[in-house]
mmCIF file of N, CA and C in Angstrom:
data_model
loop_
_atom_site.group_PDB
_atom_site.id
_atom_site.type_symbol
_atom_site.label_atom_id
_atom_site.label_comp_id
_atom_site.label_asym_id
_atom_site.label_seq_id
_atom_site.Cartn_x
_atom_site.Cartn_y
_atom_site.Cartn_z
ATOM 1 N N MET A 1 0.983 -1.671 -0.016
ATOM 2 C CA MET A 1 -0.231 0.519 0.050
ATOM 3 C C MET A 1 0.840 1.183 -0.122
ATOM 4 N N THR A 2 0.435 1.847 -0.993
ATOM 5 C CA THR A 2 1.260 3.750 -1.002
ATOM 6 C C THR A 2 0.694 4.669 0.055
ATOM 7 N N GLN A 3 1.165 5.012 0.643
ATOM 8 C CA GLN A 3 0.207 6.536 1.698
ATOM 9 C C GLN A 3 1.454 8.006 0.756
ATOM 10 N N GLY A 4 0.034 8.501 1.200
ATOM 11 C CA GLY A 4 0.585 9.884 0.647
ATOM 12 C C GLY A 4 -0.499 11.017 1.644
ATOM 13 N N THR A 5 -0.077 11.997 0.787
ATOM 14 C CA THR A 5 -1.223 13.559 1.366
ATOM 15 C C THR A 5 -1.692 13.780 0.313
ATOM 16 N N LEU A 6 -3.061 14.223 0.483
ATOM 17 C CA LEU A 6 -3.894 14.619 -0.295
ATOM 18 C C LEU A 6 -4.982 15.531 0.298
ATOM 19 N N LEU A 7 -4.604 16.687 -0.721
ATOM 20 C CA LEU A 7 -5.057 17.950 0.395
ATOM 21 C C LEU A 7 -6.451 18.564 -0.996
ATOM 22 N N SER A 8 -7.158 19.107 -0.198
ATOM 23 C CA SER A 8 -8.257 19.110 -1.051
ATOM 24 C C SER A 8 -8.432 21.720 -1.310
ATOM 25 N N SER A 9 -8.976 22.200 -2.131
ATOM 26 C CA SER A 9 -8.996 23.051 -1.770
ATOM 27 C C SER A 9 -10.245 23.824 -1.254
ATOM 28 N N THR A 10 -11.280 22.906 -0.574
ATOM 29 C CA THR A 10 -12.418 23.381 0.167
ATOM 30 C C THR A 10 -11.977 22.987 1.469
ATOM 31 N N SER A 11 -13.030 22.964 2.507
ATOM 32 C CA SER A 11 -12.451 22.634 3.644
ATOM 33 C C SER A 11 -14.024 21.686 3.875
ATOM 34 N N SER A 12 -13.870 20.959 4.642
ATOM 35 C CA SER A 12 -15.416 19.883 4.699
ATOM 36 C C SER A 12 -15.145 19.488 6.536
ATOM 37 N N GLN A 13 -16.501 19.163 6.571
ATOM 38 C CA GLN A 13 -16.701 18.590 8.029
ATOM 39 C C GLN A 13 -16.481 17.365 7.896
ATOM 40 N N VAL A 14 -15.810 16.461 9.098
ATOM 41 C CA VAL A 14 -15.264 15.052 8.891
ATOM 42 C C VAL A 14 -16.967 14.824 8.877
ATOM 43 N N LYS A 15 -17.290 15.360 10.522
ATOM 44 C CA LYS A 15 -18.566 14.732 10.329
ATOM 45 C C LYS A 15 -19.733 14.248 9.100
ATOM 46 N N GLU A 16 -19.955 15.650 8.367
ATOM 47 C CA GLU A 16 -20.748 15.333 7.174
ATOM 48 C C GLU A 16 -20.168 14.712 6.239
ATOM 49 N N LEU A 17 -19.337 14.865 5.951
ATOM 50 C CA LEU A 17 -18.666 13.461 4.749
ATOM 51 C C LEU A 17 -17.359 12.773 5.361
ATOM 52 N N PRO A 18 -17.492 12.076 5.870
ATOM 53 C CA PRO A 18 -16.190 10.880 6.210
ATOM 54 C C PRO A 18 -15.111 10.042 5.445
ATOM 55 N N PHE A 19 -15.539 10.338 3.677
ATOM 56 C CA PHE A 19 -14.750 9.923 3.165
ATOM 57 C C PHE A 19 -15.409 10.877 1.312
ATOM 58 N N TYR A 20 -14.460 9.833 0.829
ATOM 59 C CA TYR A 20 -14.426 10.794 -0.883
ATOM 60 C C TYR A 20 -13.986 9.572 -1.688
ATOM 61 N N ILE A 21 -14.344 9.454 -2.950
ATOM 62 C CA ILE A 21 -14.513 8.231 -3.624
ATOM 63 C C ILE A 21 -13.872 9.090 -4.579
ATOM 64 N N LEU A 22 -12.685 8.652 -4.889
ATOM 65 C CA LEU A 22 -12.707 9.211 -6.508
ATOM 66 C C LEU A 22 -12.316 7.740 -7.404
ATOM 67 N N GLN A 23 -12.331 8.755 -9.041
ATOM 68 C CA GLN A 23 -11.993 7.367 -9.609
ATOM 69 C C GLN A 23 -11.182 8.246 -10.641
ATOM 70 N N ALA A 24 -10.227 7.275 -10.914
ATOM 71 C CA ALA A 24 -9.120 7.608 -11.708
ATOM 72 C C ALA A 24 -8.484 6.594 -12.871
ATOM 73 N N GLN A 25 -7.878 7.195 -13.582
ATOM 74 C CA GLN A 25 -7.728 6.097 -14.910
ATOM 75 C C GLN A 25 -6.129 6.567 -15.517
ATOM 76 N N ALA A 26 -5.450 6.111 -15.839
ATOM 77 C CA ALA A 26 -3.730 6.275 -16.564
ATOM 78 C C ALA A 26 -3.988 6.099 -17.714
ATOM 79 N N ILE A 27 -4.142 7.705 -18.693
ATOM 80 C CA ILE A 27 -3.659 7.770 -19.901
ATOM 81 C C ILE A 27 -2.237 8.077 -20.347
ATOM 82 N N ASN A 28 -2.247 7.910 -21.446
ATOM 83 C CA ASN A 28 -0.651 8.129 -21.936
ATOM 84 C C ASN A 28 -0.801 9.253 -23.097
ATOM 85 N N ARG A 29 0.296 9.950 -22.719
ATOM 86 C CA ARG A 29 0.234 11.044 -22.805
ATOM 87 C C ARG A 29 -0.287 11.437 -24.746
ATOM 88 N N SER A 30 0.785 10.867 -25.227
ATOM 89 C CA SER A 30 0.976 10.922 -26.574
ATOM 90 C C SER A 30 -0.566 10.167 -27.746
ATOM 91 N N SER A 31 -0.451 9.243 -27.112
ATOM 92 C CA SER A 31 -2.426 8.571 -28.137
ATOM 93 C C SER A 31 -3.158 8.794 -27.598
ATOM 94 N N LYS A 32 -3.295 8.927 -26.100
ATOM 95 C CA LYS A 32 -4.593 9.346 -25.587
ATOM 96 C C LYS A 32 -5.564 8.438 -25.311
ATOM 97 N N GLN A 33 -4.921 6.990 -25.211
ATOM 98 C CA GLN A 33 -5.391 5.953 -24.293
ATOM 99 C C GLN A 33 -5.391 5.401 -23.864
ATOM 100 N N PRO A 34 -6.110 4.783 -23.159
ATOM 101 C CA PRO A 34 -6.185 4.184 -21.325
ATOM 102 C C PRO A 34 -5.005 3.557 -21.638
ATOM 103 N N VAL A 35 -4.658 3.239 -20.158
ATOM 104 C CA VAL A 35 -3.091 2.554 -20.323
ATOM 105 C C VAL A 35 -3.392 1.617 -19.680
ATOM 106 N N GLU A 36 -4.411 1.637 -18.286
ATOM 107 C CA GLU A 36 -4.918 0.889 -17.496
ATOM 108 C C GLU A 36 -6.580 1.086 -17.158
ATOM 109 N N PRO A 37 -7.276 -0.100 -17.314
ATOM 110 C CA PRO A 37 -8.646 0.331 -16.453
ATOM 111 C C PRO A 37 -9.182 1.028 -15.683
ATOM 112 N N GLU A 38 -9.896 1.694 -15.792
ATOM 113 C CA GLU A 38 -10.411 2.747 -14.495
ATOM 114 C C GLU A 38 -10.440 2.189 -12.896
ATOM 115 N N SER A 39 -9.890 2.876 -11.689
ATOM 116 C CA SER A 39 -9.615 2.503 -10.674
ATOM 117 C C SER A 39 -10.418 3.433 -9.479
ATOM 118 N N GLU A 40 -11.055 3.207 -8.603
ATOM 119 C CA GLU A 40 -11.608 3.391 -7.989
ATOM 120 C C GLU A 40 -10.901 3.289 -6.597
ATOM 121 N N PHE A 41 -10.887 4.678 -5.174
ATOM 122 C CA PHE A 41 -9.791 4.870 -4.037
ATOM 123 C C PHE A 41 -10.894 5.790 -3.946
ATOM 124 N N ILE A 42 -11.221 4.353 -1.978
ATOM 125 C CA ILE A 42 -11.953 5.578 -1.339
ATOM 126 C C ILE A 42 -10.542 6.596 -0.091
ATOM 127 N N ILE A 43 -10.725 7.600 0.115
ATOM 128 C CA ILE A 43 -10.077 8.361 0.751
ATOM 129 C C ILE A 43 -10.879 8.831 2.039
ATOM 130 N N LYS A 44 -10.697 7.942 3.228
ATOM 131 C CA LYS A 44 -11.561 8.147 4.172
ATOM 132 C C LYS A 44 -10.506 9.525 4.672
ATOM 133 N N VAL A 45 -11.735 10.712 5.633
ATOM 134 C CA VAL A 45 -11.024 11.953 6.442
ATOM 135 C C VAL A 45 -10.717 12.047 7.412
ATOM 136 N N GLN A 46 -9.354 12.672 7.689
ATOM 137 C CA GLN A 46 -9.689 12.172 9.424
ATOM 138 C C GLN A 46 -9.251 13.311 9.783
ATOM 139 N N ASP A 47 -10.749 13.938 11.059
ATOM 140 C CA ASP A 47 -10.132 14.906 11.673
ATOM 141 C C ASP A 47 -8.829 15.894 12.357
ATOM 142 N N ILE A 48 -9.006 16.334 11.944
ATOM 143 C CA ILE A 48 -7.557 17.438 12.466
ATOM 144 C C ILE A 48 -7.937 17.976 13.769
ATOM 145 N N ASN A 49 -6.891 18.904 14.540
ATOM 146 C CA ASN A 49 -7.375 19.462 15.854
ATOM 147 C C ASN A 49 -7.387 20.972 15.050
ATOM 148 N N ASP A 50 -8.999 21.287 14.816
ATOM 149 C CA ASP A 50 -8.989 22.910 14.582
ATOM 150 C C ASP A 50 -9.253 23.743 15.581
ATOM 151 N N ASN A 51 -8.295 23.377 16.908
ATOM 152 C CA ASN A 51 -8.733 24.350 17.514
ATOM 153 C C ASN A 51 -7.914 25.475 18.032
ATOM 154 N N THR A 52 -7.911 26.544 18.495
ATOM 155 C CA THR A 52 -8.018 27.581 18.805
ATOM 156 C C THR A 52 -6.499 27.178 19.840
ATOM 157 N N PRO A 53 -5.095 27.276 19.626
ATOM 158 C CA PRO A 53 -4.410 26.826 21.135
ATOM 159 C C PRO A 53 -4.883 27.812 22.208
ATOM 160 N N VAL A 54 -5.270 26.970 23.348
ATOM 161 C CA VAL A 54 -5.328 27.896 24.906
ATOM 162 C C VAL A 54 -3.823 27.315 25.723
ATOM 163 N N PHE A 55 -3.273 28.779 26.311
ATOM 164 C CA PHE A 55 -2.405 28.761 27.383
ATOM 165 C C PHE A 55 -2.908 28.590 28.479
ATOM 166 N N ILE A 56 -2.438 27.725 29.279
ATOM 167 C CA ILE A 56 -3.159 27.937 30.887
ATOM 168 C C ILE A 56 -2.625 29.375 31.626
ATOM 169 N N ASN A 57 -0.832 29.356 31.482
ATOM 170 C CA ASN A 57 -0.495 30.098 32.189
ATOM 171 C C ASN A 57 0.106 31.071 31.247
ATOM 172 N N GLU A 58 -1.049 32.002 31.101
ATOM 173 C CA GLU A 58 -0.383 33.271 30.256
ATOM 174 C C GLU A 58 0.286 34.580 31.076
ATOM 175 N N PRO A 59 0.592 35.315 30.598
ATOM 176 C CA PRO A 59 1.771 34.785 29.159
ATOM 177 C C PRO A 59 2.307 34.165 28.967
ATOM 178 N N TYR A 60 2.911 33.557 28.132
ATOM 179 C CA TYR A 60 3.827 32.082 28.141
ATOM 180 C C TYR A 60 4.928 32.899 27.013
ATOM 181 N N VAL A 61 5.816 33.052 27.613
ATOM 182 C CA VAL A 61 7.075 33.509 27.459
ATOM 183 C C VAL A 61 8.057 32.300 27.024
ATOM 184 N N SER A 62 9.050 32.364 25.392
ATOM 185 C CA SER A 62 9.538 31.383 25.517
ATOM 186 C C SER A 62 11.432 32.231 25.184
ATOM 187 N N SER A 63 11.982 31.394 24.903
ATOM 188 C CA SER A 63 13.619 32.029 24.433
ATOM 189 C C SER A 63 14.094 30.714 23.478
ATOM 190 N N ILE A 64 14.829 31.435 22.179
ATOM 191 C CA ILE A 64 15.631 30.335 21.856
ATOM 192 C C ILE A 64 17.493 31.016 21.731
ATOM 193 N N PRO A 65 18.291 30.477 22.755
ATOM 194 C CA PRO A 65 19.404 31.177 22.472
ATOM 195 C C PRO A 65 19.822 31.162 20.731
ATOM 196 N N GLU A 66 20.694 32.290 20.149
ATOM 197 C CA GLU A 66 21.748 32.652 19.760
ATOM 198 C C GLU A 66 22.248 31.819 18.942
ATOM 199 N N MET A 67 22.365 31.591 17.546
ATOM 200 C CA MET A 67 23.864 30.537 16.892
ATOM 201 C C MET A 67 23.254 29.183 17.701
ATOM 202 N N CYS A 68 22.155 28.356 18.348
ATOM 203 C CA CYS A 68 21.336 27.363 18.447
ATOM 204 C C CYS A 68 20.922 26.090 17.707
ATOM 205 N N PRO A 69 22.161 24.984 17.559
ATOM 206 C CA PRO A 69 21.900 24.095 16.235
ATOM 207 C C PRO A 69 20.148 23.794 16.752
ATOM 208 N N ILE A 70 19.897 23.778 15.460
ATOM 209 C CA ILE A 70 18.085 22.898 15.210
ATOM 210 C C ILE A 70 18.224 22.067 15.518
#
């Protein structure tokens, strides 16, 4: 199985649409003929934490020394 990241140009609510069905077909660029039959992919959408971060001990202060290795 190959895994990767698929990004959407629109936002979706996981509760409303937990998956997408994508149909794709490989086509030869020069002959415009199909190389493989059409395949169907089910893309399961995972929820992300889209809540605003909350810092319990406000104000939150941090520092990074100059020239520190990353």
